[in-house]
GROMACS .gro file of C-alpha atoms in nm:
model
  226
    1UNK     CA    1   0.794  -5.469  -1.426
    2UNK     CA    2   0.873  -5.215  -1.757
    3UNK     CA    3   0.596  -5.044  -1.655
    4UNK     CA    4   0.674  -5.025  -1.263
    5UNK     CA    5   1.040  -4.858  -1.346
    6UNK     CA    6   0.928  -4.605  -1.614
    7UNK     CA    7   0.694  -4.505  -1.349
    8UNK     CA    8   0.905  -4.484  -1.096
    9UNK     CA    9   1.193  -4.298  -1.296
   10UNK     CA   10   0.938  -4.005  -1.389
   11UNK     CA   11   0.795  -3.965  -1.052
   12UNK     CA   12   1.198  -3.945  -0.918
   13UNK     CA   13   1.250  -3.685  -1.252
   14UNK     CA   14   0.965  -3.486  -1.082
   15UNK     CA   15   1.026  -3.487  -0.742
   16UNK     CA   16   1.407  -3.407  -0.831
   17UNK     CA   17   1.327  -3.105  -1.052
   18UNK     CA   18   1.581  -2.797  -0.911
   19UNK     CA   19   1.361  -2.506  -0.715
   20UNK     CA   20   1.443  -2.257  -0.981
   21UNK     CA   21   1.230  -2.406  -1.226
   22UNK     CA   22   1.019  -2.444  -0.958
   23UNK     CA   23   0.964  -2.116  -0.893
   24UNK     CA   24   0.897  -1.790  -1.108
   25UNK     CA   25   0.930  -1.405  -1.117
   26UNK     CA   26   0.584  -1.366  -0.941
   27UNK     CA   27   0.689  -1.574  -0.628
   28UNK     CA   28   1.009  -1.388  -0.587
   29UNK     CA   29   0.837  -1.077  -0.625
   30UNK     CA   30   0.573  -1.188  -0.364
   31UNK     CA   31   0.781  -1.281  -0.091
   32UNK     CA   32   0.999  -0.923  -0.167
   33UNK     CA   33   0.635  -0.674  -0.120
   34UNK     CA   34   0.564  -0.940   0.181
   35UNK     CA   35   0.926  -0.840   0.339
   36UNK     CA   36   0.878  -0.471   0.252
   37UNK     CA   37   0.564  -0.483   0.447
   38UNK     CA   38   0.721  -0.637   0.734
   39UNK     CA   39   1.012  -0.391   0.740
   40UNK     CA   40   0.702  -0.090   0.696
   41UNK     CA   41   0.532  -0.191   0.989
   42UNK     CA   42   0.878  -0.236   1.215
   43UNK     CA   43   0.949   0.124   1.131
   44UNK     CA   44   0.596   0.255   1.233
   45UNK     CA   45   0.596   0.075   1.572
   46UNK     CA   46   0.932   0.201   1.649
   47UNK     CA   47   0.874   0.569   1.597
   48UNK     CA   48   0.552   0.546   1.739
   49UNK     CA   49   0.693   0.350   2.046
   50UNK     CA   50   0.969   0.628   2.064
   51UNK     CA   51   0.751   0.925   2.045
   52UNK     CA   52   0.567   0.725   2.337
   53UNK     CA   53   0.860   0.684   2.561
   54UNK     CA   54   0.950   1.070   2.521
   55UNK     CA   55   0.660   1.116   2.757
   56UNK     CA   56   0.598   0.870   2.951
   57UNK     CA   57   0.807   0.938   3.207
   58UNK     CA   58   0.605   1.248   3.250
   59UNK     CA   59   0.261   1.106   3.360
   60UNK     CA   60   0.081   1.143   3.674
   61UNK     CA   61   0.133   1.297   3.978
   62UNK     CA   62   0.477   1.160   4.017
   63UNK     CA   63   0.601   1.239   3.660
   64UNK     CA   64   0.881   1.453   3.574
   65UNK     CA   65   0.895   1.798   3.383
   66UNK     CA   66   1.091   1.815   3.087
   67UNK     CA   67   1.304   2.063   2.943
   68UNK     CA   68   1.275   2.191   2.595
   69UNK     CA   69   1.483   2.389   2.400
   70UNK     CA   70   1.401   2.507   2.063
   71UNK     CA   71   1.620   2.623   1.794
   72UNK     CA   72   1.572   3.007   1.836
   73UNK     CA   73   1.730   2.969   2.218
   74UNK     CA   74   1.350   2.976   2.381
   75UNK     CA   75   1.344   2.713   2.661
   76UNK     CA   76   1.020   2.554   2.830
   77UNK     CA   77   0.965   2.340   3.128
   78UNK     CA   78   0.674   2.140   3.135
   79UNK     CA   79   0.541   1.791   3.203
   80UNK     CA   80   0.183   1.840   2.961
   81UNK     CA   81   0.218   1.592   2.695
   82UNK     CA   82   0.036   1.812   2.449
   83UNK     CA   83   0.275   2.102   2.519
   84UNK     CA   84   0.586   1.861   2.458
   85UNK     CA   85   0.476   1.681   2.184
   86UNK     CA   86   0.408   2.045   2.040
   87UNK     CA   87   0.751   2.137   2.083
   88UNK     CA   88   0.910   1.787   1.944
   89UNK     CA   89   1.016   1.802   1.558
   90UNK     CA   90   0.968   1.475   1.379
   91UNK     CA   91   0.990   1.372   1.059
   92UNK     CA   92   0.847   1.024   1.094
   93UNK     CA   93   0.489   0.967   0.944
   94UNK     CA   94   0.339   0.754   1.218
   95UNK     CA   95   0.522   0.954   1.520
   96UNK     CA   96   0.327   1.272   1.324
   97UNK     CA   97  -0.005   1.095   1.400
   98UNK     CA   98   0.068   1.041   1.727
   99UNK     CA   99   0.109   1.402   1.803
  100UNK     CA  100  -0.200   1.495   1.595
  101UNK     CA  101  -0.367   1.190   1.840
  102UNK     CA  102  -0.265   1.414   2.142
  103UNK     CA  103  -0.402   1.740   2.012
  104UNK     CA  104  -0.716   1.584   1.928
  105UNK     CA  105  -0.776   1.470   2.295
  106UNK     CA  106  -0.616   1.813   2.387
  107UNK     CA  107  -0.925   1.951   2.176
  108UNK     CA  108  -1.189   1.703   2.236
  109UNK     CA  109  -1.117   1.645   2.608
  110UNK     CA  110  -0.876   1.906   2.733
  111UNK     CA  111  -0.660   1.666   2.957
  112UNK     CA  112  -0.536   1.326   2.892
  113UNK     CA  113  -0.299   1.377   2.607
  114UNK     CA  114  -0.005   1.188   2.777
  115UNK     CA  115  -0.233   0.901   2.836
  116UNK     CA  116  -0.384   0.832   2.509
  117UNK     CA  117   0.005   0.900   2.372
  118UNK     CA  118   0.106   0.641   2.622
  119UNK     CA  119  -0.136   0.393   2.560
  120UNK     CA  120  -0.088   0.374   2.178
  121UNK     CA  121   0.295   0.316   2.233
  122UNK     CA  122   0.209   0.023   2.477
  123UNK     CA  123  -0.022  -0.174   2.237
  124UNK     CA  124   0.174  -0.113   1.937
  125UNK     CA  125   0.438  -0.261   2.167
  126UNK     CA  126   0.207  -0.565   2.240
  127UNK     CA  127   0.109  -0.572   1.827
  128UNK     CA  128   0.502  -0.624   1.782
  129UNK     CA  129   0.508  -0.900   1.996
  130UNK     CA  130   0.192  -1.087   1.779
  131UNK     CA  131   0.404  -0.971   1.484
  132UNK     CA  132   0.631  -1.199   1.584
  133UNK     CA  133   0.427  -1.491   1.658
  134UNK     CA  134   0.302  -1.502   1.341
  135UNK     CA  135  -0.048  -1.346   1.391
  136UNK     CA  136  -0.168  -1.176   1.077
  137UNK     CA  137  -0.228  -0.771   1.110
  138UNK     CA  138  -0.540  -0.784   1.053
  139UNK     CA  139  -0.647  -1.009   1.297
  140UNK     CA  140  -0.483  -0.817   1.562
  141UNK     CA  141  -0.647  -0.514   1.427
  142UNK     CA  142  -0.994  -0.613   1.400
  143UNK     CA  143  -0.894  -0.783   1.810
  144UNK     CA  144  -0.822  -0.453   1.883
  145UNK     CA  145  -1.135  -0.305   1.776
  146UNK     CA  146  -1.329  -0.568   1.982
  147UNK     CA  147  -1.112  -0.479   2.298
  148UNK     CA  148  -1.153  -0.099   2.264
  149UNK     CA  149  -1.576  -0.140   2.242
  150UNK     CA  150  -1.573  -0.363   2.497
  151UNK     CA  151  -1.353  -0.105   2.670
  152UNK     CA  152  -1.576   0.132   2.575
  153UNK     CA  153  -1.899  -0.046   2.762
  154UNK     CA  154  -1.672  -0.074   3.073
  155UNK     CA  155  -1.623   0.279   3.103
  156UNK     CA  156  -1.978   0.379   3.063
  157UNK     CA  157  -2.113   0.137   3.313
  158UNK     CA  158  -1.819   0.250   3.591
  159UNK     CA  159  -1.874   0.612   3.450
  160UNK     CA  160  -2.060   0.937   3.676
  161UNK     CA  161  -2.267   1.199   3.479
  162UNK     CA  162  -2.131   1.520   3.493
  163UNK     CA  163  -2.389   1.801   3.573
  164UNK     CA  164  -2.291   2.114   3.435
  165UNK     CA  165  -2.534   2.299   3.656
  166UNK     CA  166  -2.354   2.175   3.969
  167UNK     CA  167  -2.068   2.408   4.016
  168UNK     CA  168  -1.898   2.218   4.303
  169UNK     CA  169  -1.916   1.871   4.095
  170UNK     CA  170  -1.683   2.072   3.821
  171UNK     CA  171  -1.471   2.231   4.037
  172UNK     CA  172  -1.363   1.889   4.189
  173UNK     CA  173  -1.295   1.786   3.821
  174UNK     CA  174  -1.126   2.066   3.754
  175UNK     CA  175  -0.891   2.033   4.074
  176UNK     CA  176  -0.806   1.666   3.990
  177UNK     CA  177  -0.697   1.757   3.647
  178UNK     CA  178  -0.476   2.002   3.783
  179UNK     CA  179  -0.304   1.752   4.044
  180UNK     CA  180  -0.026   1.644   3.821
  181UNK     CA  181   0.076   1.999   3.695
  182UNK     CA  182   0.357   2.214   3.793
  183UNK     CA  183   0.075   2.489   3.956
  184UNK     CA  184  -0.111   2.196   4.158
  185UNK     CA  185  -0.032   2.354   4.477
  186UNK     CA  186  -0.256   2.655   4.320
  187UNK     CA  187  -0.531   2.433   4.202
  188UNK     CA  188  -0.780   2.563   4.495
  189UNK     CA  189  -0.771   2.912   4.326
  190UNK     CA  190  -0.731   2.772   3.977
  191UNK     CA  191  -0.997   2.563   3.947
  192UNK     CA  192  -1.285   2.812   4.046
  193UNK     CA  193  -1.137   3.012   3.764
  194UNK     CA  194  -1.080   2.757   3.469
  195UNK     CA  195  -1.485   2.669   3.576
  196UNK     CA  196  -1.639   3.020   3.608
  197UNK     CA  197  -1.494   3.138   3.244
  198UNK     CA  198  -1.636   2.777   3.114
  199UNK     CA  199  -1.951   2.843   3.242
  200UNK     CA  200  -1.961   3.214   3.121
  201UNK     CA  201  -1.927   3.109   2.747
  202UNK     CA  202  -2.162   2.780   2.762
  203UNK     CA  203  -2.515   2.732   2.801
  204UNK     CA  204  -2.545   2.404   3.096
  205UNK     CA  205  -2.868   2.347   2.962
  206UNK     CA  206  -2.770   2.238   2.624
  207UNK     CA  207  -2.391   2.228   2.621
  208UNK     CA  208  -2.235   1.866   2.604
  209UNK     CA  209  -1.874   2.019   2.515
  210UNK     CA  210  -1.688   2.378   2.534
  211UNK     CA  211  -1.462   2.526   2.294
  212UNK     CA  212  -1.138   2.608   2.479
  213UNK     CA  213  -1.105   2.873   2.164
  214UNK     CA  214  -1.390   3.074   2.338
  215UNK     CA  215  -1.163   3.173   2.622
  216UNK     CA  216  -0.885   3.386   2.612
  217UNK     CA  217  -0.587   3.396   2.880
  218UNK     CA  218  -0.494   3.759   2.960
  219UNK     CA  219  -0.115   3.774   3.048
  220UNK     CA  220  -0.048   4.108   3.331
  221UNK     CA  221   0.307   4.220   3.382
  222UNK     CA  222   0.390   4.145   3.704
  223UNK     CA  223   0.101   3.961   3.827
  224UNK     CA  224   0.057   3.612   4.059
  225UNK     CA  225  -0.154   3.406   4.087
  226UNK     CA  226  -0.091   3.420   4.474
   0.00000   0.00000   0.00000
């Protein structure tokens, strides 16, 4: 019975032992970097998911031009994402690389920019809400890069090669591109044009891509495109 109550008094001694002794430096210091990280990754989804929302609204056919002023007084009205997000001034790391997303698609694909802009705010928005649940960021990450090769082998299988020899085919490309700009109504005069001075400085035989750097835009005083 001696034996049963010195046992039982150390086991209560242990079990009652107050949570500072508990715990040290290191586990405070853990669970700081852990809520720094959290706090890190709020702020990058936020001005990522504001940069987003800047142009959404000005997407497809439907979307809205926005108005721009710039500090020296100079005003522009546009609805191209690249030309907005080229006039927006942010500070914010993350909302940097969002722009620099959109002139790499401006670059790589010439159209698009709103889109990929748009995209990245919307599943940032969904990674907040796994954030939340408790899913770890790398496992949404890695779920990501599953989705966007499986995305990937979708688009290939539902795509149409694109002859560059077949002037007609590019023209119709050309002409839907230019369905959601301000000079759409234009697009039947415009889109002969954008394709003959692509094809001038390209060879279709062995050309898979164009750079846009080749062609120059020659501004007349006084001149329509009517």
């Amino acid at each position: 019975p001696g034996g049963v109550a010195r046992a039982s008094t150390s086991l209560a001694a242990r079990t009652t032992m107050p949570p500072s002794a508990a715990s040290g430096p290191g586990q405070t210091r853990k669970a700081s970097d852990r809520a720094q990280e959290k706090g890190v990754r709020e702020s990058n989804i936020v001005a990522a998911k504001s940069v987003a929302d800047a142009v959404r609204t000005s997407l497809g056919p439907r979307g809205m031009d926005k108005m721009i002023s710039s500090a020296g007084g100079d005003v522009v009205i546009t609805n191209d994402g690249a030309t907005i997000l080229k006039q927006m001034e942010v500070a914010h790391p993350t909302a940097k690389m969002l722009v620099d997303l959109s002139k790499s698609q401006d670059v790589e694909a010439g159209d698009g920019t709103t889109t990929v802009t748009v995209i990245a705010g919307a599943l940032l928005n969904q990674a907040e809400i796994l954030l939340k649940k408790g899913i770890h960021p790398t496992v949404i990450s890695e779920s990501f890069l599953l989705a966007a090769k499986k995305s990937e082998e979708i688009l290939q299988a539902m795509s149409i090669p694109v002859d560059l020899g077949d002037r007609e085919q590019l023209i119709k490309a050309a002409a839907t591109s230019l369905n959601s700009k301000v000079i759409s109504n234009n697009s039947s005069l415009l889109a002969p044009l954008a394709v003959d001075a692509l094809l001038s400085v390209i060879d279709p035989a062995t050309a898979t891509n164009v750079d846009l750097r080749d062609i120059a835009t020659v501004k007349k005083l006084g001149g329509t495109i009517d």
